[in-house]
PDB file of C-alpha atoms in Angstrom:
ATOM      1  CA  UNK T 584     -22.050 -12.565  18.349  1.00  0.00           C
ATOM      2  CA  UNK T 585     -18.816 -10.725  19.044  1.00  0.00           C
ATOM      3  CA  UNK T 586     -15.542 -12.366  17.975  1.00  0.00           C
ATOM      4  CA  UNK T 587     -13.650 -14.057  20.849  1.00  0.00           C
ATOM      5  CA  UNK T 588     -10.775 -11.571  20.569  1.00  0.00           C
ATOM      6  CA  UNK T 589     -13.174  -8.665  21.161  1.00  0.00           C
ATOM      7  CA  UNK T 590     -14.679 -10.376  24.212  1.00  0.00           C
ATOM      8  CA  UNK T 591     -11.229 -11.156  25.598  1.00  0.00           C
ATOM      9  CA  UNK T 592     -10.032  -7.611  24.861  1.00  0.00           C
ATOM     10  CA  UNK T 593     -13.043  -6.162  26.678  1.00  0.00           C
ATOM     11  CA  UNK T 594     -12.362  -8.409  29.659  1.00  0.00           C
ATOM     12  CA  UNK T 595      -8.681  -7.416  29.598  1.00  0.00           C
ATOM     13  CA  UNK T 596      -9.586  -3.735  29.410  1.00  0.00           C
ATOM     14  CA  UNK T 597     -11.933  -3.903  32.415  1.00  0.00           C
ATOM     15  CA  UNK T 598      -9.590  -6.129  34.388  1.00  0.00           C
ATOM     16  CA  UNK T 599      -6.494  -4.049  33.662  1.00  0.00           C
ATOM     17  CA  UNK T 600      -8.181  -0.722  34.400  1.00  0.00           C
ATOM     18  CA  UNK T 601      -9.572  -2.088  37.665  1.00  0.00           C
ATOM     19  CA  UNK T 602      -6.032  -3.153  38.619  1.00  0.00           C
ATOM     20  CA  UNK T 603      -4.687   0.178  37.337  1.00  0.00           C
ATOM     21  CA  UNK T 604      -2.049  -1.519  35.219  1.00  0.00           C
ATOM     22  CA  UNK T 605      -0.014   1.179  33.489  1.00  0.00           C
ATOM     23  CA  UNK T 606       0.480  -0.917  30.355  1.00  0.00           C
ATOM     24  CA  UNK T 607      -3.254  -1.440  29.949  1.00  0.00           C
ATOM     25  CA  UNK T 608      -4.020   2.221  30.617  1.00  0.00           C
ATOM     26  CA  UNK T 609      -1.442   3.136  27.972  1.00  0.00           C
ATOM     27  CA  UNK T 610      -3.026   0.701  25.497  1.00  0.00           C
ATOM     28  CA  UNK T 611      -6.470   2.166  26.157  1.00  0.00           C
ATOM     29  CA  UNK T 612      -5.061   5.654  25.562  1.00  0.00           C
ATOM     30  CA  UNK T 613      -3.567   4.394  22.300  1.00  0.00           C
ATOM     31  CA  UNK T 614      -6.956   3.064  21.203  1.00  0.00           C
ATOM     32  CA  UNK T 615      -8.674   6.331  22.091  1.00  0.00           C
ATOM     33  CA  UNK T 616      -6.073   8.309  20.149  1.00  0.00           C
ATOM     34  CA  UNK T 617      -6.758   6.136  17.092  1.00  0.00           C
ATOM     35  CA  UNK T 618     -10.459   6.956  17.336  1.00  0.00           C
ATOM     36  CA  UNK T 619      -9.701  10.677  17.727  1.00  0.00           C
ATOM     37  CA  UNK T 620      -7.279  10.579  14.782  1.00  0.00           C
ATOM     38  CA  UNK T 621     -10.109   9.310  12.583  1.00  0.00           C
ATOM     39  CA  UNK T 622     -12.570  11.808  14.072  1.00  0.00           C
ATOM     40  CA  UNK T 623     -10.649  14.984  14.979  1.00  0.00           C
ATOM     41  CA  UNK T 624     -13.825  17.019  14.572  1.00  0.00           C
ATOM     42  CA  UNK T 625     -15.084  15.483  17.831  1.00  0.00           C
ATOM     43  CA  UNK T 626     -12.596  17.769  19.595  1.00  0.00           C
ATOM     44  CA  UNK T 627     -12.830  20.580  17.020  1.00  0.00           C
ATOM     45  CA  UNK T 628      -9.392  19.695  15.668  1.00  0.00           C
ATOM     46  CA  UNK T 629      -8.235  19.967  12.028  1.00  0.00           C
ATOM     47  CA  UNK T 630      -7.238  16.987   9.899  1.00  0.00           C
ATOM     48  CA  UNK T 631     -10.553  15.371   8.978  1.00  0.00           C
ATOM     49  CA  UNK T 632      -9.881  12.637   6.405  1.00  0.00           C
ATOM     50  CA  UNK T 633      -6.148  12.314   7.046  1.00  0.00           C
ATOM     51  CA  UNK T 634      -6.776   9.067   8.940  1.00  0.00           C
ATOM     52  CA  UNK T 635      -9.872   7.165   7.815  1.00  0.00           C
ATOM     53  CA  UNK T 636     -12.143   4.817   9.724  1.00  0.00           C
ATOM     54  CA  UNK T 637     -10.921   2.050   7.441  1.00  0.00           C
ATOM     55  CA  UNK T 638      -7.305   2.677   8.439  1.00  0.00           C
ATOM     56  CA  UNK T 639      -8.251   2.548  12.126  1.00  0.00           C
ATOM     57  CA  UNK T 640     -10.260  -0.644  11.706  1.00  0.00           C
ATOM     58  CA  UNK T 641      -7.478  -2.527   9.927  1.00  0.00           C
ATOM     59  CA  UNK T 642      -5.016  -1.433  12.631  1.00  0.00           C
ATOM     60  CA  UNK T 643      -7.345  -2.119  15.567  1.00  0.00           C
ATOM     61  CA  UNK T 644      -6.050  -5.676  15.918  1.00  0.00           C
ATOM     62  CA  UNK T 645      -2.877  -4.257  17.506  1.00  0.00           C
ATOM     63  CA  UNK T 646      -4.389  -2.752  20.690  1.00  0.00           C
ATOM     64  CA  UNK T 647      -7.112  -5.409  20.768  1.00  0.00           C
ATOM     65  CA  UNK T 648      -4.544  -8.217  20.697  1.00  0.00           C
ATOM     66  CA  UNK T 649      -2.620  -6.597  23.572  1.00  0.00           C
ATOM     67  CA  UNK T 650      -5.776  -6.383  25.687  1.00  0.00           C
ATOM     68  CA  UNK T 651      -6.876  -9.912  24.772  1.00  0.00           C
ATOM     69  CA  UNK T 652      -3.391 -11.239  25.520  1.00  0.00           C
ATOM     70  CA  UNK T 653      -3.448  -9.614  28.939  1.00  0.00           C
ATOM     71  CA  UNK T 654      -6.805 -11.220  29.664  1.00  0.00           C
ATOM     72  CA  UNK T 655      -5.507 -14.670  28.680  1.00  0.00           C
ATOM     73  CA  UNK T 656      -2.301 -14.182  30.676  1.00  0.00           C
ATOM     74  CA  UNK T 657      -4.254 -13.324  33.819  1.00  0.00           C
ATOM     75  CA  UNK T 658      -6.549 -16.299  33.329  1.00  0.00           C
ATOM     76  CA  UNK T 659      -3.582 -18.614  32.742  1.00  0.00           C
ATOM     77  CA  UNK T 660      -1.819 -17.449  35.904  1.00  0.00           C
ATOM     78  CA  UNK T 661      -4.875 -18.219  37.993  1.00  0.00           C
ATOM     79  CA  UNK T 662      -5.448 -21.627  36.431  1.00  0.00           C
ATOM     80  CA  UNK T 663      -1.832 -22.666  37.035  1.00  0.00           C
ATOM     81  CA  UNK T 664      -1.978 -21.366  40.609  1.00  0.00           C
ATOM     82  CA  UNK T 665      -5.078 -23.495  41.117  1.00  0.00           C
ATOM     83  CA  UNK T 666      -3.765 -26.592  39.292  1.00  0.00           C
ATOM     84  CA  UNK T 667       0.005 -26.464  38.526  1.00  0.00           C
ATOM     85  CA  UNK T 668      -0.267 -29.486  36.249  1.00  0.00           C
ATOM     86  CA  UNK T 669      -2.432 -27.515  33.838  1.00  0.00           C
ATOM     87  CA  UNK T 670       0.587 -25.598  32.543  1.00  0.00           C
ATOM     88  CA  UNK T 671       1.449 -28.409  30.110  1.00  0.00           C
ATOM     89  CA  UNK T 672      -2.098 -28.609  28.803  1.00  0.00           C
ATOM     90  CA  UNK T 673      -2.154 -24.830  28.410  1.00  0.00           C
ATOM     91  CA  UNK T 674       1.187 -24.915  26.588  1.00  0.00           C
ATOM     92  CA  UNK T 675      -0.098 -27.563  24.158  1.00  0.00           C
ATOM     93  CA  UNK T 676      -3.306 -25.576  23.638  1.00  0.00           C
ATOM     94  CA  UNK T 677      -1.330 -22.398  22.859  1.00  0.00           C
ATOM     95  CA  UNK T 678       0.916 -24.265  20.404  1.00  0.00           C
ATOM     96  CA  UNK T 679      -2.092 -25.876  18.727  1.00  0.00           C
ATOM     97  CA  UNK T 680      -3.985 -22.612  18.383  1.00  0.00           C
ATOM     98  CA  UNK T 681      -0.845 -20.892  17.079  1.00  0.00           C
ATOM     99  CA  UNK T 682      -0.470 -23.589  14.430  1.00  0.00           C
ATOM    100  CA  UNK T 683      -4.104 -23.260  13.359  1.00  0.00           C
ATOM    101  CA  UNK T 684      -3.763 -19.482  13.226  1.00  0.00           C
ATOM    102  CA  UNK T 685      -0.618 -19.692  11.110  1.00  0.00           C
ATOM    103  CA  UNK T 686      -2.328 -22.094   8.700  1.00  0.00           C
ATOM    104  CA  UNK T 687      -5.295 -19.762   8.394  1.00  0.00           C
ATOM    105  CA  UNK T 688      -3.003 -16.849   7.544  1.00  0.00           C
ATOM    106  CA  UNK T 689      -1.140 -18.895   4.932  1.00  0.00           C
ATOM    107  CA  UNK T 690      -4.453 -19.694   3.248  1.00  0.00           C
ATOM    108  CA  UNK T 691      -5.042 -15.956   2.731  1.00  0.00           C
ATOM    109  CA  UNK T 692      -1.596 -15.325   1.236  1.00  0.00           C
ATOM    110  CA  UNK T 693      -1.926 -14.175  -2.396  1.00  0.00           C
ATOM    111  CA  UNK T 694       1.471 -13.921  -4.110  1.00  0.00           C
ATOM    112  CA  UNK T 695      -0.194 -12.660  -7.287  1.00  0.00           C
ATOM    113  CA  UNK T 696      -1.103  -9.483  -5.400  1.00  0.00           C
ATOM    114  CA  UNK T 697       2.543  -8.558  -4.892  1.00  0.00           C
ATOM    115  CA  UNK T 698       3.523  -5.629  -7.098  1.00  0.00           C
ATOM    116  CA  UNK T 699       7.301  -6.112  -7.070  1.00  0.00           C
ATOM    117  CA  UNK T 700       8.789  -9.348  -8.416  1.00  0.00           C
ATOM    118  CA  UNK T 701      12.348 -10.559  -9.017  1.00  0.00           C
ATOM    119  CA  UNK T 702      12.336  -9.361 -12.661  1.00  0.00           C
ATOM    120  CA  UNK T 703      11.171  -5.958 -11.416  1.00  0.00           C
ATOM    121  CA  UNK T 704      14.047  -5.811  -8.927  1.00  0.00           C
ATOM    122  CA  UNK T 705      16.476  -6.543 -11.757  1.00  0.00           C
ATOM    123  CA  UNK T 706      14.884  -3.721 -13.760  1.00  0.00           C
ATOM    124  CA  UNK T 707      15.226  -1.359 -10.809  1.00  0.00           C
ATOM    125  CA  UNK T 708      18.954  -2.120 -10.662  1.00  0.00           C
ATOM    126  CA  UNK T 709      19.196  -1.357 -14.393  1.00  0.00           C
ATOM    127  CA  UNK T 710      17.358   1.943 -13.866  1.00  0.00           C
ATOM    128  CA  UNK T 711      19.781   2.986 -11.131  1.00  0.00           C
ATOM    129  CA  UNK T 712      22.787   2.208 -13.329  1.00  0.00           C
ATOM    130  CA  UNK T 713      21.566   3.371 -16.740  1.00  0.00           C
ATOM    131  CA  UNK T 714      19.244   6.340 -16.330  1.00  0.00           C
ATOM    132  CA  UNK T 715      20.111   9.908 -15.291  1.00  0.00           C
ATOM    133  CA  UNK T 716      19.034  11.158 -11.852  1.00  0.00           C
ATOM    134  CA  UNK T 717      16.438  13.415 -13.456  1.00  0.00           C
ATOM    135  CA  UNK T 718      14.721  10.523 -15.289  1.00  0.00           C
ATOM    136  CA  UNK T 719      10.930  10.545 -14.868  1.00  0.00           C
ATOM    137  CA  UNK T 720       8.636   7.552 -15.416  1.00  0.00           C
ATOM    138  CA  UNK T 721       5.027   7.151 -16.452  1.00  0.00           C
ATOM    139  CA  UNK T 722       3.563   3.894 -15.138  1.00  0.00           C
ATOM    140  CA  UNK T 723       0.486   1.697 -15.221  1.00  0.00           C
ATOM    141  CA  UNK T 724      -2.069   3.330 -12.945  1.00  0.00           C
ATOM    142  CA  UNK T 725      -5.746   3.641 -12.168  1.00  0.00           C
ATOM    143  CA  UNK T 726      -8.200   5.981 -10.493  1.00  0.00           C
ATOM    144  CA  UNK T 727      -9.169   5.225  -6.881  1.00  0.00           C
ATOM    145  CA  UNK T 728     -10.989   6.705  -3.894  1.00  0.00           C
ATOM    146  CA  UNK T 729     -13.696   8.487  -5.802  1.00  0.00           C
ATOM    147  CA  UNK T 730     -11.610   8.753  -8.949  1.00  0.00           C
ATOM    148  CA  UNK T 731      -9.452  11.696  -7.907  1.00  0.00           C
ATOM    149  CA  UNK T 732      -6.505   9.719  -6.532  1.00  0.00           C
ATOM    150  CA  UNK T 733      -4.194   8.032  -9.038  1.00  0.00           C
ATOM    151  CA  UNK T 734      -2.505   4.838  -7.827  1.00  0.00           C
ATOM    152  CA  UNK T 735      -0.065   2.402  -9.416  1.00  0.00           C
ATOM    153  CA  UNK T 736      -0.995  -1.099 -10.557  1.00  0.00           C
ATOM    154  CA  UNK T 737       2.406  -2.761 -10.914  1.00  0.00           C
ATOM    155  CA  UNK T 738       6.003  -2.364  -9.702  1.00  0.00           C
ATOM    156  CA  UNK T 739       6.389   0.979 -11.449  1.00  0.00           C
ATOM    157  CA  UNK T 740       4.782   2.510  -8.369  1.00  0.00           C
ATOM    158  CA  UNK T 741       7.917   1.534  -6.404  1.00  0.00           C
ATOM    159  CA  UNK T 742      10.400   3.256  -8.718  1.00  0.00           C
ATOM    160  CA  UNK T 743      11.089   6.274  -6.440  1.00  0.00           C
ATOM    161  CA  UNK T 744      11.776   4.062  -3.424  1.00  0.00           C
ATOM    162  CA  UNK T 745      13.869   1.443  -5.235  1.00  0.00           C
ATOM    163  CA  UNK T 746      15.794   3.652  -7.664  1.00  0.00           C
ATOM    164  CA  UNK T 747      15.692   7.266  -6.490  1.00  0.00           C
ATOM    165  CA  UNK T 748      14.142   8.254  -9.821  1.00  0.00           C
ATOM    166  CA  UNK T 749      10.894  10.137 -10.208  1.00  0.00           C
ATOM    167  CA  UNK T 750       7.544   8.536 -10.924  1.00  0.00           C
ATOM    168  CA  UNK T 751       4.617  10.719 -11.868  1.00  0.00           C
ATOM    169  CA  UNK T 752       2.391   8.567  -9.624  1.00  0.00           C
ATOM    170  CA  UNK T 753       3.482   9.210  -6.008  1.00  0.00           C
ATOM    171  CA  UNK T 754       2.582   7.129  -2.917  1.00  0.00           C
ATOM    172  CA  UNK T 755      -1.142   6.985  -2.272  1.00  0.00           C
ATOM    173  CA  UNK T 756      -1.117   9.385   0.683  1.00  0.00           C
ATOM    174  CA  UNK T 757      -0.244  12.310  -1.583  1.00  0.00           C
ATOM    175  CA  UNK T 758      -3.923  13.197  -1.635  1.00  0.00           C
ATOM    176  CA  UNK T 759      -3.869  14.174   2.047  1.00  0.00           C
ATOM    177  CA  UNK T 760      -0.441  15.800   2.124  1.00  0.00           C
ATOM    178  CA  UNK T 761       0.446  19.446   1.576  1.00  0.00           C
ATOM    179  CA  UNK T 762       2.447  19.384  -1.683  1.00  0.00           C
ATOM    180  CA  UNK T 763       5.204  21.813  -2.611  1.00  0.00           C
ATOM    181  CA  UNK T 764       3.081  22.765  -5.615  1.00  0.00           C
ATOM    182  CA  UNK T 765      -0.411  23.452  -4.299  1.00  0.00           C
ATOM    183  CA  UNK T 766      -2.293  21.999  -7.271  1.00  0.00           C
ATOM    184  CA  UNK T 767       0.053  19.036  -7.897  1.00  0.00           C
ATOM    185  CA  UNK T 768      -2.640  16.396  -7.141  1.00  0.00           C
ATOM    186  CA  UNK T 769      -5.002  18.088  -9.593  1.00  0.00           C
ATOM    187  CA  UNK T 770      -2.243  18.306 -12.220  1.00  0.00           C
ATOM    188  CA  UNK T 771      -1.625  14.555 -11.894  1.00  0.00           C
ATOM    189  CA  UNK T 772      -5.349  13.864 -12.187  1.00  0.00           C
ATOM    190  CA  UNK T 773      -5.564  15.967 -15.346  1.00  0.00           C
ATOM    191  CA  UNK T 774      -2.434  14.370 -16.813  1.00  0.00           C
ATOM    192  CA  UNK T 775      -3.892  10.913 -16.241  1.00  0.00           C
ATOM    193  CA  UNK T 776      -7.142  11.885 -17.974  1.00  0.00           C
ATOM    194  CA  UNK T 777      -5.298  13.487 -20.890  1.00  0.00           C
ATOM    195  CA  UNK T 778      -3.187  10.377 -21.490  1.00  0.00           C
ATOM    196  CA  UNK T 779      -6.388   8.329 -21.727  1.00  0.00           C
ATOM    197  CA  UNK T 780      -7.916  10.442 -24.473  1.00  0.00           C
ATOM    198  CA  UNK T 781      -5.689   8.878 -27.133  1.00  0.00           C
ATOM    199  CA  UNK T 782      -3.749   5.594 -27.326  1.00  0.00           C
ATOM    200  CA  UNK T 783      -0.492   5.692 -25.393  1.00  0.00           C
ATOM    201  CA  UNK T 784       1.497   5.002 -28.550  1.00  0.00           C
ATOM    202  CA  UNK T 785      -0.051   7.954 -30.404  1.00  0.00           C
ATOM    203  CA  UNK T 786       1.640  11.223 -31.260  1.00  0.00           C
ATOM    204  CA  UNK T 787      -0.890  13.137 -29.151  1.00  0.00           C
ATOM    205  CA  UNK T 788      -0.133  11.215 -25.947  1.00  0.00           C
ATOM    206  CA  UNK T 789       3.605  11.309 -26.618  1.00  0.00           C
ATOM    207  CA  UNK T 790       3.398  15.109 -26.881  1.00  0.00           C
ATOM    208  CA  UNK T 791       1.436  15.309 -23.609  1.00  0.00           C
ATOM    209  CA  UNK T 792       3.969  13.150 -21.782  1.00  0.00           C
ATOM    210  CA  UNK T 793       6.961  14.996 -23.222  1.00  0.00           C
ATOM    211  CA  UNK T 794       5.473  18.334 -22.222  1.00  0.00           C
ATOM    212  CA  UNK T 795       4.916  17.003 -18.683  1.00  0.00           C
ATOM    213  CA  UNK T 796       8.553  15.907 -18.450  1.00  0.00           C
ATOM    214  CA  UNK T 797       8.149  12.132 -18.763  1.00  0.00           C
ATOM    215  CA  UNK T 798      11.230  10.416 -20.203  1.00  0.00           C
ATOM    216  CA  UNK T 799      10.433   6.701 -19.745  1.00  0.00           C
ATOM    217  CA  UNK T 800       7.504   4.296 -19.699  1.00  0.00           C
ATOM    218  CA  UNK T 801       7.735   1.388 -17.236  1.00  0.00           C
ATOM    219  CA  UNK T 802       5.723  -1.809 -17.673  1.00  0.00           C
ATOM    220  CA  UNK T 803       6.106  -4.143 -14.701  1.00  0.00           C
ATOM    221  CA  UNK T 804       6.054  -7.921 -14.497  1.00  0.00           C
ATOM    222  CA  UNK T 805       2.404  -7.792 -13.406  1.00  0.00           C
ATOM    223  CA  UNK T 806       1.535  -5.684 -16.467  1.00  0.00           C
ATOM    224  CA  UNK T 807      -0.795  -3.365 -14.566  1.00  0.00           C
ATOM    225  CA  UNK T 808      -2.910  -6.220 -13.200  1.00  0.00           C
ATOM    226  CA  UNK T 809      -2.552  -5.554  -9.451  1.00  0.00           C
ATOM    227  CA  UNK T 810      -5.618  -3.747  -8.092  1.00  0.00           C
ATOM    228  CA  UNK T 811      -6.724  -3.224 -11.660  1.00  0.00           C
ATOM    229  CA  UNK T 812      -9.856  -1.237 -12.346  1.00  0.00           C
ATOM    230  CA  UNK T 813     -11.653  -0.663 -15.637  1.00  0.00           C
ATOM    231  CA  UNK T 814      -8.661   0.992 -17.300  1.00  0.00           C
ATOM    232  CA  UNK T 815      -6.576  -0.747 -19.954  1.00  0.00           C
ATOM    233  CA  UNK T 816      -2.937  -1.418 -18.983  1.00  0.00           C
ATOM    234  CA  UNK T 817      -0.177  -0.287 -21.329  1.00  0.00           C
ATOM    235  CA  UNK T 818       0.147  -2.348 -24.510  1.00  0.00           C
ATOM    236  CA  UNK T 819       3.873  -3.088 -25.004  1.00  0.00           C
ATOM    237  CA  UNK T 820       3.333  -4.320 -28.559  1.00  0.00           C
ATOM    238  CA  UNK T 821       1.720  -1.029 -29.538  1.00  0.00           C
ATOM    239  CA  UNK T 822       4.571   0.931 -27.954  1.00  0.00           C
ATOM    240  CA  UNK T 823       7.151  -1.226 -29.735  1.00  0.00           C
ATOM    241  CA  UNK T 824       5.537  -0.365 -33.065  1.00  0.00           C
ATOM    242  CA  UNK T 825       5.372   3.362 -32.379  1.00  0.00           C
ATOM    243  CA  UNK T 826       8.037   5.777 -33.676  1.00  0.00           C
ATOM    244  CA  UNK T 827       7.645   7.816 -30.487  1.00  0.00           C
ATOM    245  CA  UNK T 828       9.011   5.156 -28.128  1.00  0.00           C
ATOM    246  CA  UNK T 829      12.125   2.995 -28.059  1.00  0.00           C
ATOM    247  CA  UNK T 830      12.462  -0.252 -26.114  1.00  0.00           C
ATOM    248  CA  UNK T 831      15.588   0.102 -23.961  1.00  0.00           C
ATOM    249  CA  UNK T 832      15.136  -2.752 -21.492  1.00  0.00           C
ATOM    250  CA  UNK T 833      13.331  -6.096 -21.395  1.00  0.00           C
ATOM    251  CA  UNK T 834      13.485  -9.034 -19.015  1.00  0.00           C
ATOM    252  CA  UNK T 835      10.644 -11.523 -18.715  1.00  0.00           C
ATOM    253  CA  UNK T 836       7.499  -9.362 -18.778  1.00  0.00           C
ATOM    254  CA  UNK T 837       9.245  -6.168 -17.646  1.00  0.00           C
ATOM    255  CA  UNK T 838       9.780  -3.572 -20.360  1.00  0.00           C
ATOM    256  CA  UNK T 839      11.101  -0.024 -20.273  1.00  0.00           C
ATOM    257  CA  UNK T 840      10.540   2.359 -23.167  1.00  0.00           C
ATOM    258  CA  UNK T 841      12.304   5.680 -23.662  1.00  0.00           C
ATOM    259  CA  UNK T 842      10.303   8.535 -25.151  1.00  0.00           C
ATOM    260  CA  UNK T 843      11.723   9.908 -28.374  1.00  0.00           C
ATOM    261  CA  UNK T 844      13.164  13.361 -27.824  1.00  0.00           C
ATOM    262  CA  UNK T 845      11.641  14.753 -30.995  1.00  0.00           C
ATOM    263  CA  UNK T 846       9.074  13.802 -33.587  1.00  0.00           C
ATOM    264  CA  UNK T 847      10.389  11.568 -36.355  1.00  0.00           C
ATOM    265  CA  UNK T 848      10.715  13.270 -39.698  1.00  0.00           C
TER     266      UNK T 848
END
């Protein structure tokens, strides 16, 4: 059984096209372009994989809601023209359904899935004021999308946007972009694997990070727990006991460690 919104959208599509409504024709064109964007090979165009089926499906509610709304609007106009007194019943029905819909959305809200928290925002302000523009951060991350894409698992992923500083884990779409350095995605993948061969607090990993240009470690309020995979998040206690890292900031669960510039002794 198709969801009501799909049935209403189909009715709105047929009705609007039959009436040659420009807005509906534009919405249909939008929907077709989404399908083509996910399947450019249908028209022998480049860009396969840039937009996935999943991305189209989670965005499909936008054109579908426009078409369904048009269908309901047309039906409402005809009902009111037939029985003017129905407008109050329709208004109450719309308000009631809106309330139920809002309640359903609130039930799906998961604040623990938010990467950036108030303590993280305070840390971002500290980073802007106390680190040089060339500062570079290594953050809690995991492998995703077949293992070759590295993604963040706490607020450290937002460092470039919120501070203007560099994070070695860029936004997730880097895998489908054309980077300035052609093998940059592969370099990040290799760096991630290398840092997992030894404990983060070890001399070996410190040397790998220093050679890559990392100057700070960021541990967010969520401690690498958002969208966590099988990897182990950074252990702040182990870093605090290592001679290769120095704690330079702490608030609540947020901690920032600076990498030592040279080996002790």
